[in-house]
Short mmCIF file of C-alpha atoms in Angstrom, two decimals:
data_model
loop_
_atom_site.label_atom_id
_atom_site.label_comp_id
_atom_site.label_asym_id
_atom_site.label_seq_id
_atom_site.Cartn_x
_atom_site.Cartn_y
_atom_site.Cartn_z
CA MET H 1 70.23 36.13 -46.75
CA LEU H 2 73.66 37.79 -46.75
CA LYS H 3 72.13 41.16 -45.84
CA ILE H 4 70.30 39.64 -42.86
CA ARG H 5 73.57 38.07 -41.62
CA ARG H 6 75.43 41.39 -41.91
CA LEU H 7 72.60 43.20 -40.12
CA PHE H 8 72.73 40.59 -37.32
CA GLN H 9 76.52 41.02 -36.99
CA ARG H 10 76.16 44.81 -36.75
CA SER H 11 73.48 44.40 -34.08
CA VAL H 12 75.76 42.14 -32.07
CA VAL H 13 78.58 44.67 -32.27
CA ALA H 14 76.27 47.53 -31.27
CA PHE H 15 74.86 45.45 -28.35
CA LYS H 16 78.39 44.81 -27.07
CA LYS H 17 79.18 48.52 -27.21
CA ARG H 18 75.89 49.64 -25.58
CA PRO H 19 74.39 46.61 -23.73
CA VAL H 20 71.82 48.53 -21.67
CA ALA H 21 70.35 50.38 -24.65
CA GLY H 22 70.35 47.18 -26.67
CA LEU H 23 68.53 45.26 -23.95
CA LEU H 24 65.89 47.97 -23.63
CA GLY H 25 65.37 47.96 -27.36
CA ILE H 26 64.88 44.21 -27.44
CA LEU H 27 62.39 44.35 -24.56
CA SER H 28 60.46 47.15 -26.29
CA ILE H 29 60.19 45.12 -29.45
CA LEU H 30 58.99 42.05 -27.52
CA LEU H 31 56.39 44.10 -25.61
CA LEU H 32 55.08 45.58 -28.86
CA VAL H 33 54.73 42.11 -30.38
CA ILE H 34 52.89 40.81 -27.26
CA LEU H 35 50.45 43.73 -27.33
CA ILE H 36 49.72 43.21 -31.01
CA ILE H 37 49.11 39.47 -30.50
CA ALA H 38 46.90 40.08 -27.42
CA ARG H 39 44.90 42.65 -29.34
CA LEU H 40 44.35 40.33 -32.24
CA THR H 41 43.38 37.30 -30.06
CA ARG H 42 41.40 39.02 -27.20
CA PRO H 43 38.24 36.90 -26.41
CA GLY H 44 34.87 38.54 -26.24
CA GLU H 45 35.59 41.30 -28.78
CA SER H 46 35.07 41.65 -32.49
CA THR H 47 34.67 44.53 -34.86
CA ASP H 48 31.58 45.36 -36.79
CA THR H 49 31.40 46.81 -40.28
CA LEU H 50 31.75 50.35 -38.93
CA GLY H 51 34.98 49.47 -37.10
CA GLN H 52 33.41 49.66 -33.62
CA VAL H 53 34.43 47.04 -31.03
CA ALA H 54 31.48 44.73 -30.12
CA LYS H 55 31.58 42.66 -26.94
CA VAL H 56 30.79 38.96 -27.34
CA VAL H 57 28.34 37.98 -24.61
CA GLU H 58 26.42 34.92 -23.44
CA VAL H 59 22.68 35.30 -23.96
CA TYR H 60 19.41 33.60 -23.01
CA ARG H 61 16.43 33.63 -25.32
CA ALA H 62 13.33 34.50 -23.32
CA GLY H 63 11.02 32.23 -25.30
CA VAL H 64 13.00 29.11 -24.36
CA SER H 65 11.82 27.01 -21.38
CA SER H 66 13.84 27.55 -18.24
CA LYS H 67 15.65 24.59 -16.72
CA VAL H 68 16.61 23.69 -13.17
CA THR H 69 19.26 21.18 -12.17
CA TYR H 70 18.61 18.74 -9.34
CA ASN H 71 19.99 15.44 -8.13
CA GLY H 72 17.68 12.42 -8.15
CA GLN H 73 17.96 9.09 -6.34
CA VAL H 74 18.06 5.80 -8.23
CA GLU H 75 15.62 3.06 -7.24
CA LYS H 76 16.20 -0.36 -8.79
CA ALA H 77 13.71 -3.20 -9.06
CA GLY H 78 14.86 -6.78 -9.40
CA VAL H 79 17.70 -6.43 -6.89
CA VAL H 80 16.75 -7.42 -3.35
CA LYS H 81 18.87 -7.58 -0.26
CA ILE H 82 17.40 -10.27 2.01
CA LEU H 83 17.58 -9.05 5.62
CA SER H 84 17.36 -11.10 8.79
CA GLN H 85 13.92 -10.91 10.39
CA THR H 86 14.94 -12.53 13.66
CA ALA H 87 17.90 -12.96 15.95
CA GLY H 88 19.75 -16.27 16.03
CA ILE H 89 22.68 -18.35 14.78
CA VAL H 90 23.23 -19.22 11.11
CA ASN H 91 22.84 -23.00 11.13
CA ALA H 92 23.15 -23.76 7.41
CA ILE H 93 23.72 -21.87 4.13
CA SER H 94 22.08 -23.42 1.07
CA VAL H 95 23.40 -21.12 -1.70
CA VAL H 96 26.66 -19.64 -2.98
CA GLU H 97 27.49 -16.58 -5.06
CA GLY H 98 26.49 -16.96 -8.69
CA GLN H 99 24.00 -19.76 -8.01
CA ALA H 100 20.66 -19.59 -9.81
CA VAL H 101 17.67 -20.12 -7.51
CA SER H 102 13.96 -20.57 -8.13
CA ARG H 103 11.17 -18.72 -6.40
CA GLY H 104 10.68 -20.07 -2.86
CA ALA H 105 14.09 -21.79 -2.73
CA LEU H 106 15.64 -21.99 0.75
CA LEU H 107 18.58 -19.58 1.08
CA LEU H 108 19.77 -20.37 4.60
CA ALA H 109 18.56 -21.59 8.00
CA ILE H 110 18.78 -19.77 11.33
CA ALA H 111 18.61 -21.56 14.69
CA ALA H 112 17.99 -20.28 18.19
CA ASN H 113 21.27 -21.69 19.54
CA TYR H 114 24.49 -23.30 18.38
CA GLN H 115 22.96 -26.80 18.69
CA GLY H 116 20.52 -25.98 15.89
CA SER H 117 17.38 -25.97 18.04
CA ASN H 118 14.44 -23.93 16.83
CA PRO H 119 11.52 -23.42 19.26
CA ALA H 120 9.54 -21.62 16.57
CA GLU H 121 9.43 -24.79 14.46
CA ILE H 122 8.23 -26.79 17.47
CA GLN H 123 5.48 -24.26 18.16
CA ALA H 124 4.49 -24.41 14.49
CA ALA H 125 4.33 -28.22 14.65
CA ILE H 126 2.10 -28.07 17.75
CA ALA H 127 -0.22 -25.50 16.16
CA ASN H 128 -0.44 -27.51 12.93
CA ARG H 129 -1.23 -30.71 14.84
CA GLN H 130 -3.97 -29.00 16.82
CA TYR H 131 -5.42 -27.56 13.64
CA ARG H 132 -5.36 -31.00 12.00
CA MET H 133 -7.19 -32.43 15.02
CA VAL H 134 -9.86 -29.75 14.73
CA LEU H 135 -10.29 -30.48 11.02
CA ASP H 136 -10.47 -34.24 11.57
CA THR H 137 -13.25 -33.91 14.18
CA PHE H 138 -15.06 -30.95 12.65
CA ASP H 139 -17.39 -32.92 10.35
CA THR H 140 -18.18 -35.46 13.08
CA GLN H 141 -19.14 -32.75 15.55
CA LYS H 142 -21.30 -31.08 12.92
CA GLU H 143 -23.10 -34.37 12.31
CA ILE H 144 -23.70 -34.70 16.06
CA ILE H 145 -25.21 -31.21 16.13
CA VAL H 146 -27.47 -32.08 13.17
CA LYS H 147 -28.64 -35.27 14.89
CA GLN H 148 -29.34 -33.40 18.11
CA LYS H 149 -31.50 -30.98 16.13
CA GLU H 150 -33.35 -33.93 14.61
CA ILE H 151 -33.95 -35.41 18.08
CA ALA H 152 -35.30 -32.09 19.35
CA SER H 153 -37.60 -31.82 16.34
CA LYS H 154 -38.87 -35.36 16.77
CA ALA H 155 -39.50 -34.85 20.49
CA HIS H 156 -41.55 -31.78 19.66
CA ASP H 157 -43.43 -33.65 16.95
CA ASN H 158 -44.11 -36.49 19.37
CA THR H 159 -45.66 -34.06 21.85
CA VAL H 160 -47.82 -32.56 19.12
CA ASN H 161 -48.91 -36.02 17.97
CA LEU H 162 -49.81 -36.99 21.52
CA ALA H 163 -51.91 -33.86 21.78
CA THR H 164 -53.69 -34.84 18.57
CA ILE H 165 -54.39 -38.31 19.97
CA SER H 166 -55.63 -36.74 23.19
CA ALA H 167 -57.96 -34.51 21.19
CA GLN H 168 -59.49 -37.57 19.52
CA ALA H 169 -59.78 -39.34 22.91
CA ARG H 170 -61.50 -36.22 24.25
CA GLU H 171 -64.23 -36.56 21.67
CA ASP H 172 -64.72 -40.20 22.55
CA THR H 173 -64.77 -39.41 26.26
CA THR H 174 -67.29 -36.63 25.74
CA GLY H 175 -69.57 -39.03 23.91
CA LEU H 176 -69.29 -41.63 26.66
CA ILE H 177 -70.04 -39.00 29.31
CA ASN H 178 -73.15 -37.96 27.44
CA LEU H 179 -74.27 -41.60 27.16
CA ASN H 180 -73.70 -42.18 30.87
CA GLN H 181 -75.61 -39.02 31.67
CA THR H 182 -78.55 -40.31 29.63
CA MET H 183 -78.47 -43.60 31.58
CA LEU H 184 -78.35 -41.74 34.87
CA ASP H 185 -81.32 -39.61 33.83
CA ALA H 186 -83.31 -42.75 32.93
CA LEU H 187 -82.38 -44.48 36.18
CA GLN H 188 -83.34 -41.39 38.15
CA ALA H 189 -86.72 -41.31 36.43
CA ASN H 190 -87.31 -45.00 37.21
CA LEU H 191 -86.18 -44.48 40.76
CA SER H 192 -88.53 -41.57 41.22
CA ALA H 193 -91.45 -43.59 39.82
CA LEU H 194 -90.78 -46.56 42.12
CA GLN H 195 -90.42 -44.36 45.15
CA ALA H 196 -93.65 -42.58 44.37
CA ASN H 197 -95.56 -45.88 44.02
CA ASN H 198 -94.14 -48.00 46.82
CA PRO H 199 -96.92 -49.01 49.23
CA GLY H 200 -95.65 -51.27 51.95
CA ASN H 201 -92.19 -51.04 50.45
CA VAL H 202 -93.13 -53.43 47.73
CA ASN H 203 -90.53 -51.87 45.41
CA GLY H 204 -87.76 -51.73 48.00
CA SER H 205 -85.49 -54.28 46.34
CA ALA H 206 -85.96 -52.66 42.94
CA ILE H 207 -85.23 -49.24 44.36
CA LEU H 208 -82.10 -50.53 46.03
CA GLN H 209 -80.92 -52.14 42.82
CA ILE H 210 -81.48 -48.95 40.81
CA GLN H 211 -79.60 -46.90 43.41
CA GLY H 212 -76.64 -49.28 43.21
CA THR H 213 -76.60 -49.06 39.45
CA MET H 214 -76.78 -45.28 39.62
CA ALA H 215 -73.85 -45.23 42.08
CA GLN H 216 -71.72 -47.28 39.70
CA VAL H 217 -72.63 -45.15 36.69
CA SER H 218 -71.97 -41.92 38.66
CA ALA H 219 -68.54 -43.20 39.73
CA GLY H 220 -67.65 -43.96 36.12
CA GLN H 221 -69.04 -40.60 35.08
CA ASN H 222 -66.80 -38.83 37.54
CA GLN H 223 -63.75 -40.68 36.25
CA LEU H 224 -64.66 -39.79 32.66
CA LYS H 225 -65.09 -36.12 33.54
CA SER H 226 -61.70 -36.09 35.29
CA ALA H 227 -60.09 -37.68 32.24
CA LEU H 228 -61.86 -35.12 30.04
CA ARG H 229 -60.43 -32.27 32.08
CA ASN H 230 -56.92 -33.74 31.70
CA LEU H 231 -57.41 -34.09 27.96
CA ASP H 232 -58.62 -30.49 27.67
CA TYR H 233 -55.49 -29.32 29.50
CA GLN H 234 -53.16 -31.30 27.25
CA VAL H 235 -54.64 -30.44 23.84
CA SER H 236 -54.96 -26.67 24.34
CA SER H 237 -52.06 -24.56 22.88
CA ALA H 238 -52.71 -21.98 25.61
CA ASN H 239 -51.64 -24.45 28.30
CA PRO H 240 -48.04 -25.29 29.36
CA PRO H 241 -47.66 -28.81 27.84
CA LEU H 242 -47.61 -27.67 24.21
CA GLN H 243 -45.88 -24.36 25.10
CA LEU H 244 -43.13 -26.28 26.90
CA ALA H 245 -42.63 -28.48 23.85
CA ASP H 246 -42.27 -25.42 21.56
CA GLN H 247 -39.90 -23.65 23.94
CA GLN H 248 -37.84 -26.76 24.51
CA ARG H 249 -37.33 -27.24 20.79
CA SER H 250 -36.47 -23.54 20.26
CA LEU H 251 -34.02 -23.53 23.18
CA THR H 252 -32.34 -26.70 21.96
CA PHE H 253 -31.97 -25.26 18.46
CA GLN H 254 -30.41 -22.04 19.80
CA GLN H 255 -27.96 -23.96 21.95
CA LEU H 256 -26.98 -26.12 19.00
CA GLU H 257 -26.55 -23.05 16.75
CA LEU H 258 -24.21 -21.52 19.31
CA GLN H 259 -22.37 -24.79 19.56
CA GLN H 260 -21.93 -24.93 15.78
CA LYS H 261 -20.68 -21.32 15.61
CA SER H 262 -18.28 -22.02 18.45
CA LEU H 263 -17.08 -25.07 16.54
CA GLU H 264 -16.49 -23.01 13.38
CA LEU H 265 -14.78 -20.25 15.38
CA ASN H 266 -12.48 -22.79 16.97
CA ARG H 267 -11.59 -24.13 13.52
CA ASP H 268 -10.83 -20.64 12.15
CA ILE H 269 -8.80 -19.62 15.21
CA SER H 270 -6.82 -22.85 15.02
CA ALA H 271 -6.08 -22.11 11.36
CA LEU H 272 -4.91 -18.57 12.19
CA GLN H 273 -2.78 -19.82 15.07
CA ALA H 274 -1.18 -22.38 12.76
CA LYS H 275 -0.49 -19.66 10.16
CA MET H 276 0.96 -17.36 12.80
CA ALA H 277 3.23 -20.11 14.07
CA ASN H 278 4.31 -20.96 10.51
CA ILE H 279 5.10 -17.30 9.83
CA SER H 280 7.22 -17.11 12.96
CA ALA H 281 9.01 -20.29 11.95
CA SER H 282 9.54 -19.07 8.36
CA SER H 283 11.52 -16.07 9.62
CA PHE H 284 14.20 -18.59 10.61
CA LYS H 285 14.32 -19.96 7.03
CA PRO H 286 14.41 -17.08 4.49
CA THR H 287 13.55 -18.06 0.93
CA ALA H 288 13.97 -16.43 -2.49
CA PRO H 289 11.07 -14.06 -3.29
CA PHE H 290 11.60 -14.59 -7.03
CA ALA H 291 13.74 -16.58 -9.43
CA GLY H 292 17.17 -15.07 -9.89
CA LYS H 293 20.86 -15.30 -9.16
CA VAL H 294 22.69 -14.94 -5.85
CA ASP H 295 25.01 -11.92 -6.01
CA ARG H 296 26.46 -12.20 -2.55
CA VAL H 297 26.15 -14.11 0.72
CA TYR H 298 26.91 -11.75 3.60
CA VAL H 299 27.08 -14.26 6.47
CA ARG H 300 28.87 -17.48 7.32
CA ARG H 301 27.80 -20.58 9.22
CA LEU H 302 27.55 -20.25 13.04
CA GLN H 303 27.57 -16.46 12.77
CA ALA H 304 25.21 -14.61 15.10
CA VAL H 305 22.70 -12.39 13.30
CA SER H 306 20.22 -9.78 14.46
CA PRO H 307 17.06 -8.31 12.89
CA GLY H 308 17.86 -6.07 9.91
CA MET H 309 21.26 -7.63 9.25
CA PRO H 310 21.85 -8.38 5.49
CA LEU H 311 21.99 -12.07 4.66
CA VAL H 312 21.87 -12.53 0.87
CA SER H 313 21.75 -10.22 -2.15
CA LEU H 314 19.55 -11.57 -4.94
CA ALA H 315 19.23 -10.26 -8.52
CA GLY H 316 16.47 -11.19 -10.94
CA GLY H 317 12.76 -10.73 -11.50
CA ASN H 318 11.59 -7.49 -13.07
CA ARG H 319 14.84 -5.66 -13.82
CA SER H 320 13.91 -2.00 -14.08
CA SER H 321 15.11 1.26 -12.57
CA ARG H 322 13.75 4.72 -12.01
CA LEU H 323 14.94 8.10 -10.82
CA VAL H 324 13.07 9.95 -8.09
CA VAL H 325 13.67 13.71 -7.85
CA ARG H 326 12.32 15.63 -4.87
CA LEU H 327 11.35 19.23 -5.59
CA PRO H 328 9.65 22.13 -3.79
CA LYS H 329 5.98 22.59 -4.63
CA ASP H 330 6.50 25.77 -6.72
CA THR H 331 8.99 23.91 -8.91
CA ALA H 332 7.19 20.56 -9.05
CA VAL H 333 3.94 22.05 -10.39
CA ARG H 334 5.88 23.59 -13.29
CA VAL H 335 7.75 20.48 -14.43
CA SER H 336 7.17 20.14 -18.17
CA ASN H 337 5.54 16.93 -19.41
CA ILE H 338 6.21 17.88 -23.04
CA GLU H 339 9.85 18.92 -23.16
CA PRO H 340 12.23 16.11 -22.12
CA SER H 341 14.55 16.40 -19.15
CA THR H 342 18.26 15.79 -19.63
CA LEU H 343 19.83 13.07 -17.48
CA ARG H 344 23.59 13.13 -17.04
CA ILE H 345 25.19 9.77 -16.40
CA ASP H 346 28.87 9.04 -16.85
CA SER H 347 29.80 10.94 -20.03
CA ARG H 348 26.36 10.64 -21.60
CA SER H 349 23.31 12.89 -21.72
CA ILE H 350 19.96 11.09 -22.00
CA GLU H 351 16.65 12.81 -22.66
CA ILE H 352 13.69 11.36 -20.74
CA LEU H 353 10.16 12.47 -19.95
CA PRO H 354 8.75 12.41 -16.41
CA LEU H 355 6.61 9.37 -15.65
CA TYR H 356 4.66 10.94 -12.78
CA VAL H 357 4.58 14.11 -10.69
CA SER H 358 3.03 13.68 -7.24
CA SER H 359 0.01 15.82 -6.43
CA GLU H 360 0.83 15.83 -2.71
CA ALA H 361 4.04 16.22 -0.69
CA THR H 362 5.77 12.84 -0.28
CA ASP H 363 8.92 13.70 1.70
CA GLY H 364 8.21 16.41 4.25
CA SER H 365 7.28 19.44 2.16
CA LEU H 366 8.90 18.10 -1.03
CA TYR H 367 7.09 16.64 -4.03
CA SER H 368 8.30 13.65 -6.06
CA VAL H 369 8.97 13.58 -9.80
CA VAL H 370 9.49 10.02 -11.07
CA TYR H 371 11.41 9.13 -14.24
CA SER H 372 11.62 5.66 -15.76
CA LEU H 373 15.23 5.00 -16.77
CA PRO H 374 16.05 3.28 -20.10
CA GLU H 375 16.96 -0.41 -20.00
CA ASP H 376 20.53 0.21 -21.12
CA VAL H 377 21.07 2.40 -18.04
CA TYR H 378 20.23 -0.43 -15.62
CA PRO H 379 23.73 -2.00 -15.48
CA SER H 380 25.36 1.42 -15.04
CA VAL H 381 23.55 2.44 -11.86
CA THR H 382 23.15 1.01 -8.39
CA GLU H 383 20.49 1.36 -5.74
CA GLY H 384 20.68 4.78 -4.08
CA ASP H 385 22.93 6.41 -6.70
CA SER H 386 22.59 10.19 -7.07
CA LEU H 387 22.27 11.38 -10.68
CA GLN H 388 22.12 14.94 -11.97
CA ILE H 389 19.19 15.89 -14.19
CA ASP H 390 18.21 19.14 -15.96
CA ILE H 391 14.44 19.62 -15.71
CA PRO H 392 12.62 22.07 -18.04
CA LEU H 393 9.93 24.19 -16.40
CA SER H 394 6.82 25.50 -18.05
CA SER H 395 6.32 29.25 -17.65
CA ILE H 396 3.58 30.65 -15.48
CA ALA H 397 0.85 32.33 -17.51
CA LYS H 398 1.82 35.87 -18.57
CA SER H 399 5.40 35.48 -17.26
CA ILE H 400 8.82 34.64 -18.70
CA ALA H 401 11.53 32.79 -16.77
CA VAL H 402 15.13 34.01 -17.10
CA PRO H 403 18.35 33.00 -15.28
CA LEU H 404 18.99 34.78 -12.00
CA GLU H 405 22.38 36.14 -13.20
CA ALA H 406 20.60 38.18 -15.87
CA VAL H 407 18.70 40.29 -13.31
CA PHE H 408 20.12 43.52 -11.83
CA GLN H 409 18.42 44.96 -8.77
CA THR H 410 18.48 48.34 -7.10
CA GLN H 411 16.67 49.48 -3.98
CA ASP H 412 13.48 50.29 -5.84
CA SER H 413 13.62 48.50 -9.19
CA ALA H 414 14.96 45.57 -11.19
CA TYR H 415 16.12 45.42 -14.78
CA VAL H 416 17.73 43.15 -17.36
CA PHE H 417 19.87 43.90 -20.41
CA THR H 418 18.60 42.78 -23.81
CA ILE H 419 20.13 43.09 -27.28
CA LYS H 420 18.43 45.71 -29.41
CA ASP H 421 19.98 47.06 -32.63
CA GLY H 422 23.31 45.45 -31.71
CA LYS H 423 23.54 47.23 -28.37
CA ALA H 424 22.81 46.39 -24.74
CA ARG H 425 19.63 48.09 -23.60
CA ALA H 426 18.31 48.00 -20.01
CA SER H 427 14.66 47.00 -19.57
CA LYS H 428 12.90 47.61 -16.27
CA VAL H 429 11.05 44.44 -15.19
CA SER H 430 8.62 43.18 -12.53
CA LEU H 431 9.81 40.04 -10.75
CA GLY H 432 7.83 36.95 -9.81
CA LYS H 433 8.74 33.67 -8.07
CA VAL H 434 12.17 32.07 -8.05
CA SER H 435 12.44 28.45 -9.28
CA GLY H 436 15.90 27.01 -8.83
CA LYS H 437 18.32 29.19 -10.85
CA PHE H 438 15.49 30.96 -12.71
CA ILE H 439 13.15 33.81 -11.82
CA ASP H 440 9.82 34.72 -13.42
CA ILE H 441 9.60 38.06 -15.21
CA VAL H 442 5.99 39.23 -14.98
CA SER H 443 6.42 42.30 -17.22
CA GLY H 444 9.13 44.30 -18.97
CA ILE H 445 10.30 41.87 -21.68
CA THR H 446 8.70 39.69 -24.35
CA ALA H 447 9.27 36.14 -25.48
CA ASP H 448 11.19 37.44 -28.51
CA ASP H 449 13.80 39.31 -26.47
CA VAL H 450 17.40 38.11 -26.21
CA VAL H 451 18.52 38.53 -22.59
CA ILE H 452 22.21 39.22 -21.86
CA LEU H 453 23.80 37.06 -19.14
CA ASP H 454 27.12 38.92 -18.99
CA ARG H 455 27.07 41.19 -15.93
CA THR H 456 29.94 43.41 -17.20
CA VAL H 457 27.95 45.16 -19.91
CA ALA H 458 26.60 48.69 -19.62
CA GLN H 459 23.87 50.68 -21.36
CA ASP H 460 24.43 51.03 -25.15
CA THR H 461 27.49 48.74 -25.12
CA PRO H 462 27.88 47.21 -28.62
CA VAL H 463 27.37 43.47 -28.17
CA VAL H 464 27.02 40.30 -30.20
CA SER H 465 25.81 36.92 -28.92
CA LYS H 466 28.03 33.87 -28.82
#
């Protein structure tokens, strides 16, 4: 300790005598110490067993699935923002923040003016009253139609029955005509005999009597034949009487069928008009679509609202969330369904598998990859949040995906550096498609190769991987 103190005192004395030389000496010593420390602590270099300096480099193992990083959009179920579907004035608010509501509960009421009038409700009342009137008279009108059909059927049956009676009367009339004809024949024979044997007109009175009888019988015969002709006309189905009866019944039935269909159509249209009016009226009284809790009321009483304006935020129902990532087609078709994707949220990393990959473009030329988020993530995200996710890609057949920074390109070739025997060796490669930050290597390397990502290495540089 004493020797060190004496040496220090001598150094002080020498420094006072030669300050410039002393200062240079001190600076030289400090520089030497800094160089030694920097040499010992330089990052990226180590020595191998032969004493050679090996550069520490970042590497990528070719057999590992490539990953791309995208941002996805959060979609939450169970949180609904009730929007105004009509223009008007907020007349009454039935809920407050934090209030639990049941499905169908009235949230607020909108009027057409500041007095609280609502023409849509009046129109709905009119339509409902008309529909009720149609329903109340519907069965009665159907019964009337049924009775009218029965009357038409009975009128037709009556005509047919009359024709049957006429057919029976025709037989009787025919028999009477034949009997009268026989009497006329007998009278004619008697008359002929008397006229042939009538000397001195001895049979004149008898002849006159027979002629009178024949005149009476002939008159009756003519009447019977006329009646027979009428009966023949009425009982024949080829004649108009029976045809008119058939057509009248058919026409009446068709008219009544049309009347019944018109009646049913009027009932259905009245029901639709009532529903339409009720729908229009319901837009002035929004209700809860499910049971839940009111998170926020965006409006106040007597405030004017327009369509699309938020009214109430409601939370409840099926509380679930998902992440939708939109990717180009070349990337979407390679999304791995086996290796999980890594979701980054807050300070956590969560591994999840894709729920569905769309087979067609859903947003312009982009395809959708849907992930179902865990339940514990639900409170940490909001509708529309953007979350970062690392998505592993499956390699195309006979190709290996490597990061873009590993590829060196010249005018006529491309190559990557791999570690072989502890040194960087350039391998000429054939390039394929680019997917995000990765590019497919069609040939030139194998799945067992370790690809160097450091772009400062050169051929045969000793290297070791981190």
